[in-house]
Structure formats: C-alpha cells, structure tokens
PDB file of C-alpha atoms in Angstrom:
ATOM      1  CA  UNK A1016      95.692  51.892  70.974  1.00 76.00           C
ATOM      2  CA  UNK A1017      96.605  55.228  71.847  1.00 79.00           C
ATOM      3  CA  UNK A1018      97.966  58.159  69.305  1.00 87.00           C
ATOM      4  CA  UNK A1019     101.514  58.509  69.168  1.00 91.00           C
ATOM      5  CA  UNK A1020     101.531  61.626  70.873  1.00 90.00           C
ATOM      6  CA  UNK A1021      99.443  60.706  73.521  1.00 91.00           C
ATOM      7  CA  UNK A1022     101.814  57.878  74.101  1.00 93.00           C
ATOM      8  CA  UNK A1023     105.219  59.706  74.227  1.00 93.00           C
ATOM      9  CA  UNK A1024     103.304  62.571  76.397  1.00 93.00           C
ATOM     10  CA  UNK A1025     102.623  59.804  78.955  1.00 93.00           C
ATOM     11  CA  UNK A1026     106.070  58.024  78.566  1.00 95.00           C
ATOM     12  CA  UNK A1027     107.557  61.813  79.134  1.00 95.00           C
ATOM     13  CA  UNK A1028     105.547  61.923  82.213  1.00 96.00           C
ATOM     14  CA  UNK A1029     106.576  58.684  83.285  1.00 96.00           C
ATOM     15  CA  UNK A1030     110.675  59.259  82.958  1.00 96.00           C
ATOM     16  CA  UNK A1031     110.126  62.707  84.803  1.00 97.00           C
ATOM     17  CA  UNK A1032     108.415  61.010  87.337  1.00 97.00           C
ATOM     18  CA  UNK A1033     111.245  58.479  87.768  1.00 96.00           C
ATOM     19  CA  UNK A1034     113.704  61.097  87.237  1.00 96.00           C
ATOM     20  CA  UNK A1035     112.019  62.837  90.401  1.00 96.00           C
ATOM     21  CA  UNK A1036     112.110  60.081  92.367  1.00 96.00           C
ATOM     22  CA  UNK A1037     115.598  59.015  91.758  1.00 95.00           C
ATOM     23  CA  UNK A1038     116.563  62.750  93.022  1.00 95.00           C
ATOM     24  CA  UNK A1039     114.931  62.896  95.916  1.00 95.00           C
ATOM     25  CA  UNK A1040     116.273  59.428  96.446  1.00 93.00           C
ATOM     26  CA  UNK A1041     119.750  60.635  96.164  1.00 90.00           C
ATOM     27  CA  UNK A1042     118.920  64.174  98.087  1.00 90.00           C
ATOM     28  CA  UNK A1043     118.273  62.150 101.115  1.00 90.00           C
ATOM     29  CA  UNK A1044     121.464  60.132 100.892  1.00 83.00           C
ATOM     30  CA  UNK A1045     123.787  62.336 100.747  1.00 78.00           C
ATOM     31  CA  UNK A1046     122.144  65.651 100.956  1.00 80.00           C
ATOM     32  CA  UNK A1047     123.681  67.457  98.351  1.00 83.00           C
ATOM     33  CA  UNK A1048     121.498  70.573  97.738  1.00 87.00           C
ATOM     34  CA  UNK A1049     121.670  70.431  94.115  1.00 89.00           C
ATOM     35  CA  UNK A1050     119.721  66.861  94.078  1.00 92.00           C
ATOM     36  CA  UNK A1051     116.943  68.699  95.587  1.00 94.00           C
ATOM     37  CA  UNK A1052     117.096  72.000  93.234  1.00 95.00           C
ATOM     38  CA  UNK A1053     117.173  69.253  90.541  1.00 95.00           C
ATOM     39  CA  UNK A1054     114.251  67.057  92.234  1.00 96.00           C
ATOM     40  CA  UNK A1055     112.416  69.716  92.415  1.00 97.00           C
ATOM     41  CA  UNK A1056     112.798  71.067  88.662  1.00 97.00           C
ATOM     42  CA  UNK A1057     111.713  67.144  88.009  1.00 97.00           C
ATOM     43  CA  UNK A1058     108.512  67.586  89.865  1.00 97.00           C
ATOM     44  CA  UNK A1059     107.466  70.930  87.729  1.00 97.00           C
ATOM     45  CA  UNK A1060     108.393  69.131  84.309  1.00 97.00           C
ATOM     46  CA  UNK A1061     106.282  66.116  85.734  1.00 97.00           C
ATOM     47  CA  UNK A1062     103.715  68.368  86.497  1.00 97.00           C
ATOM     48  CA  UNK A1063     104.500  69.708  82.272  1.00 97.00           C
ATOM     49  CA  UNK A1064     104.121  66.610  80.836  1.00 96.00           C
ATOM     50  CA  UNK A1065     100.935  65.210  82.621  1.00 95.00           C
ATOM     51  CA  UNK A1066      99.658  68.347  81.312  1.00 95.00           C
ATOM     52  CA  UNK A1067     100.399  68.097  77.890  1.00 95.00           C
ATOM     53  CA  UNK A1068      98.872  64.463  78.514  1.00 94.00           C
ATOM     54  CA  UNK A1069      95.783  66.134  80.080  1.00 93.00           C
ATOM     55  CA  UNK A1070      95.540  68.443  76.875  1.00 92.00           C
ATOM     56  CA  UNK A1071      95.980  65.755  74.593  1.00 91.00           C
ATOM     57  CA  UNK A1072      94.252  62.891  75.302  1.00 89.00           C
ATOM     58  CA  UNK A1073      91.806  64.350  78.604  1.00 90.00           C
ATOM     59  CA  UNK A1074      90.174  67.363  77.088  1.00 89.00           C
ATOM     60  CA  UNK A1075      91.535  67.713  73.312  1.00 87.00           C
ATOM     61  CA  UNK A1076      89.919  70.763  72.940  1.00 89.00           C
ATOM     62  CA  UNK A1077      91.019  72.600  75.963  1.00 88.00           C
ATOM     63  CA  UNK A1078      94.435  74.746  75.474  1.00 90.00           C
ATOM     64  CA  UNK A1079      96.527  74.137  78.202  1.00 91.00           C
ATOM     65  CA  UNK A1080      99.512  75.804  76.511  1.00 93.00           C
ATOM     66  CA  UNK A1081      99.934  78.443  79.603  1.00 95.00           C
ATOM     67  CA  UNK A1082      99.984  76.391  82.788  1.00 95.00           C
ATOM     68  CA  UNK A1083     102.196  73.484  80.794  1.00 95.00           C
ATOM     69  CA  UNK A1084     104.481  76.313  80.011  1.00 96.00           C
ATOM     70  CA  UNK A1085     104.393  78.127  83.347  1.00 97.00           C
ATOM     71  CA  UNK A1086     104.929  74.438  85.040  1.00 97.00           C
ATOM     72  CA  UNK A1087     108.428  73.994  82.879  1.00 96.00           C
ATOM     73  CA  UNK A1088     109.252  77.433  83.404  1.00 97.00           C
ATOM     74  CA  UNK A1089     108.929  77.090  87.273  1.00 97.00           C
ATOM     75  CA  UNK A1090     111.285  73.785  86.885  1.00 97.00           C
ATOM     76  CA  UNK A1091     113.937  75.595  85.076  1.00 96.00           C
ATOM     77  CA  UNK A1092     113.804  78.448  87.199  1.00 96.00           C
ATOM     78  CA  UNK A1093     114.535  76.031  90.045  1.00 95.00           C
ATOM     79  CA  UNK A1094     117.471  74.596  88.702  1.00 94.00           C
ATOM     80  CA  UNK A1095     119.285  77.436  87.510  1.00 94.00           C
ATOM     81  CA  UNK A1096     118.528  78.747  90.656  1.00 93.00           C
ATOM     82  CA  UNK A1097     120.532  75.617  92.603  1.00 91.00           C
ATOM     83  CA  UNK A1098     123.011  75.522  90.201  1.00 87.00           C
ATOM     84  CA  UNK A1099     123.758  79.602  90.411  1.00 88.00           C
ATOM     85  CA  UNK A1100     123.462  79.180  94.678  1.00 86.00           C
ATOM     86  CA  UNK A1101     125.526  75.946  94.579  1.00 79.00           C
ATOM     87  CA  UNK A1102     128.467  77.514  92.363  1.00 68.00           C
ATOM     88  CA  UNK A1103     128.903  80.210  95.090  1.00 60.00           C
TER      89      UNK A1103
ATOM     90  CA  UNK B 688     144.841  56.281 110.847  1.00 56.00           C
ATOM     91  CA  UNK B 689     143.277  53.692 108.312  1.00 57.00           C
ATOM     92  CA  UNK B 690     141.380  54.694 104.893  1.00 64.00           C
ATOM     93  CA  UNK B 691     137.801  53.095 106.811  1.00 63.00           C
ATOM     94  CA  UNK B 692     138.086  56.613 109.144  1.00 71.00           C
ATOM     95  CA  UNK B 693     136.963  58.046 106.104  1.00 82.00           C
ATOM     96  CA  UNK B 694     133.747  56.455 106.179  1.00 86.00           C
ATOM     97  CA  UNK B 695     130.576  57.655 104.068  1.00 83.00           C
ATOM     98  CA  UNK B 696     129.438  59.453 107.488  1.00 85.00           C
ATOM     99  CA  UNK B 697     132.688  61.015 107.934  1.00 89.00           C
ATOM    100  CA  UNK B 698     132.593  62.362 104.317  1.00 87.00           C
ATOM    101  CA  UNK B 699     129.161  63.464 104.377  1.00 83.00           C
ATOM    102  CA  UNK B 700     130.032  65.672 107.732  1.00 87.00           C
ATOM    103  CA  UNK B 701     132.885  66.714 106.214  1.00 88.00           C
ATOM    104  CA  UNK B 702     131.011  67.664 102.907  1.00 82.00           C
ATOM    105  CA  UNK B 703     127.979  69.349 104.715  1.00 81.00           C
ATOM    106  CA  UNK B 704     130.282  71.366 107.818  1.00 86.00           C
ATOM    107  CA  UNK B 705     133.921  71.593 106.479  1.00 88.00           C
ATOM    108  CA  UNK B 706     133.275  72.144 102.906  1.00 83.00           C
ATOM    109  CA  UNK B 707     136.624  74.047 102.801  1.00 87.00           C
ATOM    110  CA  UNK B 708     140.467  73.527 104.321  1.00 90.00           C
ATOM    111  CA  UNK B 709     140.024  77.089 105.825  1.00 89.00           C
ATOM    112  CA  UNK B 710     137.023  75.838 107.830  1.00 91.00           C
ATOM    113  CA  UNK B 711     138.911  72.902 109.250  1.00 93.00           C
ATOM    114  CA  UNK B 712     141.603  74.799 110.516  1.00 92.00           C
ATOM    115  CA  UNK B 713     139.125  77.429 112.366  1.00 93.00           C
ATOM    116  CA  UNK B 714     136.994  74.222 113.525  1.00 93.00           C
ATOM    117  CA  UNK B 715     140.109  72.849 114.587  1.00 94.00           C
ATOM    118  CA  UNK B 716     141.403  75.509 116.287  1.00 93.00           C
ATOM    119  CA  UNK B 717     138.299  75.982 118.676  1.00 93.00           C
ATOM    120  CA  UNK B 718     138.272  72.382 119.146  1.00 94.00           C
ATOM    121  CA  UNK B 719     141.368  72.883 120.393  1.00 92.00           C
ATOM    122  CA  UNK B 720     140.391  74.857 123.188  1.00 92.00           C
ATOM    123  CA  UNK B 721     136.721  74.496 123.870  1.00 90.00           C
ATOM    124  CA  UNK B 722     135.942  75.924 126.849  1.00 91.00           C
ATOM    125  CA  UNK B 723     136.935  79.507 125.691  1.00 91.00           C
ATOM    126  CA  UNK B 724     135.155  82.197 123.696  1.00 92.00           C
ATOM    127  CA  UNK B 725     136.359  83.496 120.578  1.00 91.00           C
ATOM    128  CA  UNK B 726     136.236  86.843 118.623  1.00 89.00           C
ATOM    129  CA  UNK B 727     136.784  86.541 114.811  1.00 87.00           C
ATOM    130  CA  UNK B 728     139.820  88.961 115.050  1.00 87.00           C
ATOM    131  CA  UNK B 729     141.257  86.180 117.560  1.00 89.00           C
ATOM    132  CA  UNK B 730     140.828  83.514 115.384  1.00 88.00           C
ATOM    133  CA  UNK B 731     142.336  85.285 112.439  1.00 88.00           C
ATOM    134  CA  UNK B 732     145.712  85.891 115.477  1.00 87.00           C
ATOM    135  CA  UNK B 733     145.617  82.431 116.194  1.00 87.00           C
ATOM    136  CA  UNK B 734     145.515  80.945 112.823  1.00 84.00           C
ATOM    137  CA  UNK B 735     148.107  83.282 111.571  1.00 81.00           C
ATOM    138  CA  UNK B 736     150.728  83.128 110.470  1.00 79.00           C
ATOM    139  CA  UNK B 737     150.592  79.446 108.769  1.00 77.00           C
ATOM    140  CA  UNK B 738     147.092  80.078 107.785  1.00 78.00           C
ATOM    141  CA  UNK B 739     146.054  83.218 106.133  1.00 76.00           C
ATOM    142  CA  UNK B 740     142.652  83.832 106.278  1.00 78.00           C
ATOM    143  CA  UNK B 741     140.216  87.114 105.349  1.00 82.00           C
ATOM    144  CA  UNK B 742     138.371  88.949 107.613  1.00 80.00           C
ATOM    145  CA  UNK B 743     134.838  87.719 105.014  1.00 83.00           C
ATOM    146  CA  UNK B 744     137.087  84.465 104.672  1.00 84.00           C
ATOM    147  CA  UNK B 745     136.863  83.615 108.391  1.00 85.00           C
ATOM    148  CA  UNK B 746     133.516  84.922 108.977  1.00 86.00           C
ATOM    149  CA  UNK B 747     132.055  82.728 106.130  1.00 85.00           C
ATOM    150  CA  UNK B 748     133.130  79.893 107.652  1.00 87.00           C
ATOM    151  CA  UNK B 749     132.343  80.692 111.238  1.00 89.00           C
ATOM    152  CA  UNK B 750     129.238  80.888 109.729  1.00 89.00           C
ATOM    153  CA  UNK B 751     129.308  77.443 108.059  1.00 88.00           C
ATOM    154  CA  UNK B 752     130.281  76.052 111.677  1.00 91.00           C
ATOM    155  CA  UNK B 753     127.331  77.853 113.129  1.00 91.00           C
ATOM    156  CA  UNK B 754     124.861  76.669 110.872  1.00 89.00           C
ATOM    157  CA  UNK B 755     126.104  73.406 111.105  1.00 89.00           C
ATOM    158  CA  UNK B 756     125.491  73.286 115.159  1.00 91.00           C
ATOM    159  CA  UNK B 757     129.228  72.895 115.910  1.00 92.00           C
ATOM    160  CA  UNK B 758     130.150  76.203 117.457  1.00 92.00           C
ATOM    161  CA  UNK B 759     127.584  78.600 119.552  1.00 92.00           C
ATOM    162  CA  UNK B 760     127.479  82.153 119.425  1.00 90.00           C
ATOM    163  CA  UNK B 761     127.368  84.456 122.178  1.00 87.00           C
ATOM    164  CA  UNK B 762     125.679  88.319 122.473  1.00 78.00           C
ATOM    165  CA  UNK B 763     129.355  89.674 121.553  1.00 84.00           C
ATOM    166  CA  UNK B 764     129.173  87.662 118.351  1.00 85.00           C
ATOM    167  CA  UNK B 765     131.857  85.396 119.952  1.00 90.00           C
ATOM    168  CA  UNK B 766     131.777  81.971 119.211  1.00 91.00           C
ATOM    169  CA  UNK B 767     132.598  78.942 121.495  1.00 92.00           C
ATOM    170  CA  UNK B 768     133.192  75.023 119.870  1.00 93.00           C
ATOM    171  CA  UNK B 769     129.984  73.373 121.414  1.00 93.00           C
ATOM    172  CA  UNK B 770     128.991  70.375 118.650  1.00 90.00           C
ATOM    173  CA  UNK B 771     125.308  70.112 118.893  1.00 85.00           C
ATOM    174  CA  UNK B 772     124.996  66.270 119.547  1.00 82.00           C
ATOM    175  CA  UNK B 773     127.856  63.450 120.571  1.00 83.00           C
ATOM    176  CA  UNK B 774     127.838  62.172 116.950  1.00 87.00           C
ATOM    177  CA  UNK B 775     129.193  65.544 115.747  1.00 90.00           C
ATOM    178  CA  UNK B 776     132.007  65.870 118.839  1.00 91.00           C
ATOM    179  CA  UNK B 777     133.190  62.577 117.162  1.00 92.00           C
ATOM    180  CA  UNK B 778     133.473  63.435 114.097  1.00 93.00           C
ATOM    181  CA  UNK B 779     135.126  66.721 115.045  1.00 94.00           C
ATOM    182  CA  UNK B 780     137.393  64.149 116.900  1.00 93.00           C
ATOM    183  CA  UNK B 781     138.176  61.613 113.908  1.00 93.00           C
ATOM    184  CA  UNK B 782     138.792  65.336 111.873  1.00 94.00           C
ATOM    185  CA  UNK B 783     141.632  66.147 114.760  1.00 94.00           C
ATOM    186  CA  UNK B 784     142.917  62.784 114.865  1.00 93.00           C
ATOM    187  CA  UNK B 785     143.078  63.135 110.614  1.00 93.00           C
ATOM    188  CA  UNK B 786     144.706  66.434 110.490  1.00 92.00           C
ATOM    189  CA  UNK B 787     147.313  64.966 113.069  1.00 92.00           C
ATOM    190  CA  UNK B 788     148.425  61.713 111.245  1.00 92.00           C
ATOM    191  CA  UNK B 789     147.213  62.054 107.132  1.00 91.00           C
ATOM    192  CA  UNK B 790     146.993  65.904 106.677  1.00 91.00           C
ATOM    193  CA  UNK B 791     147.693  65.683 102.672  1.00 92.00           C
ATOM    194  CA  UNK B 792     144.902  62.984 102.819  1.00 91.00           C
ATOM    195  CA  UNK B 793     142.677  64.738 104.809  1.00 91.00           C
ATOM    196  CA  UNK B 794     143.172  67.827 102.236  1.00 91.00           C
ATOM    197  CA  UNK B 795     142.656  65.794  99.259  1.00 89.00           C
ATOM    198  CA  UNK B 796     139.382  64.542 100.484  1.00 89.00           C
ATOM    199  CA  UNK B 797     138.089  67.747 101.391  1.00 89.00           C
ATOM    200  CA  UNK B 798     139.186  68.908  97.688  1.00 86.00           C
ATOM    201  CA  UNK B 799     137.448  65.901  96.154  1.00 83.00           C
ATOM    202  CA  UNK B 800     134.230  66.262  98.280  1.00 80.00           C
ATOM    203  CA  UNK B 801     134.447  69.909  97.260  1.00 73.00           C
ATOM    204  CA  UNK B 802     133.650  68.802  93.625  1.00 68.00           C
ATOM    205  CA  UNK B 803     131.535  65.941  93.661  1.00 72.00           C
ATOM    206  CA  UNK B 804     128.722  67.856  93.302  1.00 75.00           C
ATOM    207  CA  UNK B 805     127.966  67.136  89.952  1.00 74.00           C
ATOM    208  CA  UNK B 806     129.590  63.698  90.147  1.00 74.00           C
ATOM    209  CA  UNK B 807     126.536  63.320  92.965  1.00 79.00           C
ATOM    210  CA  UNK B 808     123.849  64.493  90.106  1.00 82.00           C
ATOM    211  CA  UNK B 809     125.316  61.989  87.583  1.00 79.00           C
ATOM    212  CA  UNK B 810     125.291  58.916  90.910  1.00 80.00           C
ATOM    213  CA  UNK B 811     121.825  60.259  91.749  1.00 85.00           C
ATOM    214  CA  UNK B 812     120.601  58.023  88.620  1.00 86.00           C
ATOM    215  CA  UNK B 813     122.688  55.043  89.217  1.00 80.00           C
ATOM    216  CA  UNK B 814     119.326  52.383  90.044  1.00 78.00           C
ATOM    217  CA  UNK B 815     121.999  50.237  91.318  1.00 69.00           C
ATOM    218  CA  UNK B 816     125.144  51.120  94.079  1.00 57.00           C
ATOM    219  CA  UNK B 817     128.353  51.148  92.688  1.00 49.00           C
TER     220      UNK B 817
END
C-alpha cells in the first residue's frame, strides 16, 4: 500500500494528465486558442506532479523542489499568457 | 435561409476569420467585387457612411482576412478577395447569402461566438457531447 502522499501525488498526476488530454481534445475541435494555452499549462503541471511523485516515492531523498516549481511556474506562465493574448 | 446554414463549420469559420461585425462588412465588401484591388483608405470610402470604421479598425481586420487566406495582398499593400481553397469561397458565400436574408441573426451569432471562449474552456471537459 502506498503512503498517502504518494497516492494523491500520483492521482494529481493522473487528473492533470486527463485534464491535458481533454484540452487538446477540445483545441482540435474547435480551435479556440485558449484550449491550447490551457493544454499546454496542463502538460507543465503534469510534468509538476509526476515530479513531486518522482521526489516522493522514486528517490525520497533527492530535492526536487526547483524543477517541480519551475515546471508549475512554466504552466502558469502559459496560461496567463493565453488568457492576456486572448482578451485582446 | 434556415437555422442548419449555421452549421458547426459555418460557426467555426466565422469564429476563426470574422471574429467581429466590422470584419464581415470589409469581407463582404471585397467579396462583392473580387476581381479588383483595394487600398485600406478605399475600403474605409466604400464602407462609409453606414459603417464607420478606424483607420487601426480596418487594418486589424484586413489583417484577420489575410491571415485567414481569404484576401491576398499585393506590393502596394492592396488587398484583393481571393479565399485560399473552394471550402472558404463557400462559406464567404453562405456569409453573403446570411447578411442578405437574417442580418440581426447573422450579428447575434457573431456576438455569441465572440464570447464563447470561456464557455469553450468549460465544454472542453464535457467527456460526453451535449
């Protein structure tokens, strides 16, 4: 049985993921820019939360606390970056 | 005209090339005549006085036109209505034929499709059609 943390680390990963794919799904639809800003903020906090699963369960005593952050930063940065371009 | 003109293909051109009334009217207008080349400041004579349209107004959406591949532009920076593929010529066409016979409709969607941005965020997680 896995820790909790471990376990909601890997369910985080899991919605991103779907959450990525359900964008990208709707991107190429309709092709509404801001599905792919937001797709692509999905695919950086996917990338943050297999991390934190990495740094949790993988290699406990590695600190991954930079490239986890720097991987959520990039997704934000993405999305305020479609929603600012999309307002216009 | 029947509502099934507006189809999902017809709303998604209309979303991605004629995001505004403004852009309709220019589209329209060199539809209209599409053998002839046009200078911004012409478009801006012809339009006026029923539409009235900025110099950065018309420009933005001869540019919207332009990157959509339904006008060309020549060395002068004067732009001709030349649809890059058949499929876009009809839609153009089905636009005309809208602006003739349901103009308030025609407005309304272009309104509506204006702001369903976010409503397409909040679809995009619909795991089922509506």
């Amino acid at each position: 049985m896995l820790p909790l943390n471990v376990m909601l680390a890997l369910l985080a990963a899991l919605t991103s993921l779907m959450c990525t794919v359900l964008l990208f799904r709707a991107f190429a639809a309709n092709g509404v820019r801001l599905l792919l800003w937001s797709a692509l903020c999905f695919v950086c906090l996917t990338v943050n939360n297999l991390l934190l699963f990495v740094d949790l369960a993988v290699f406990p005593d590695a600190d991954l606390r930079v490239p986890r952050l720097a991987a959520a930063l990039t997704g934000v940065l993405f999305l305020l970056y479609g929603f600012l371009r999309e307002a216009e | 005209m029947e509502d099934a003109a507006f189809s999902d293909e017809f709303c998604r051109f209309l979303r991605a090339a004629v995001p505004t009334v403004d852009a309709a009217e220019v589209l329209l207008l060199l539809h209209r005549e599409p053998e002839r080349w046009w200078a911004a400041e012409e478009v801006l004579g012809a339009l006026a006085p029923s539409v009235s349209l900025s110099g950065s107004a018309a420009a933005a959406c001869l540019a919207v036109l332009l990157a959509s591949g339904l006008i060309a532009s020549g060395p002068d920076k004067r732009v001709q209505y030349r649809p890059g593929f058949g499929e876009l010529d009809a839609h153009v066409r089905t636009l005309a034929q809208a602006y003739r016979e349901r103009p308030v409709t025609l407005i309304r969607v272009i309104y509506a499709l204006r702001d369903s941005k976010i409503q397409s965020f909040a679809d995009a997680f619909r795991l089922k059609g509506k």
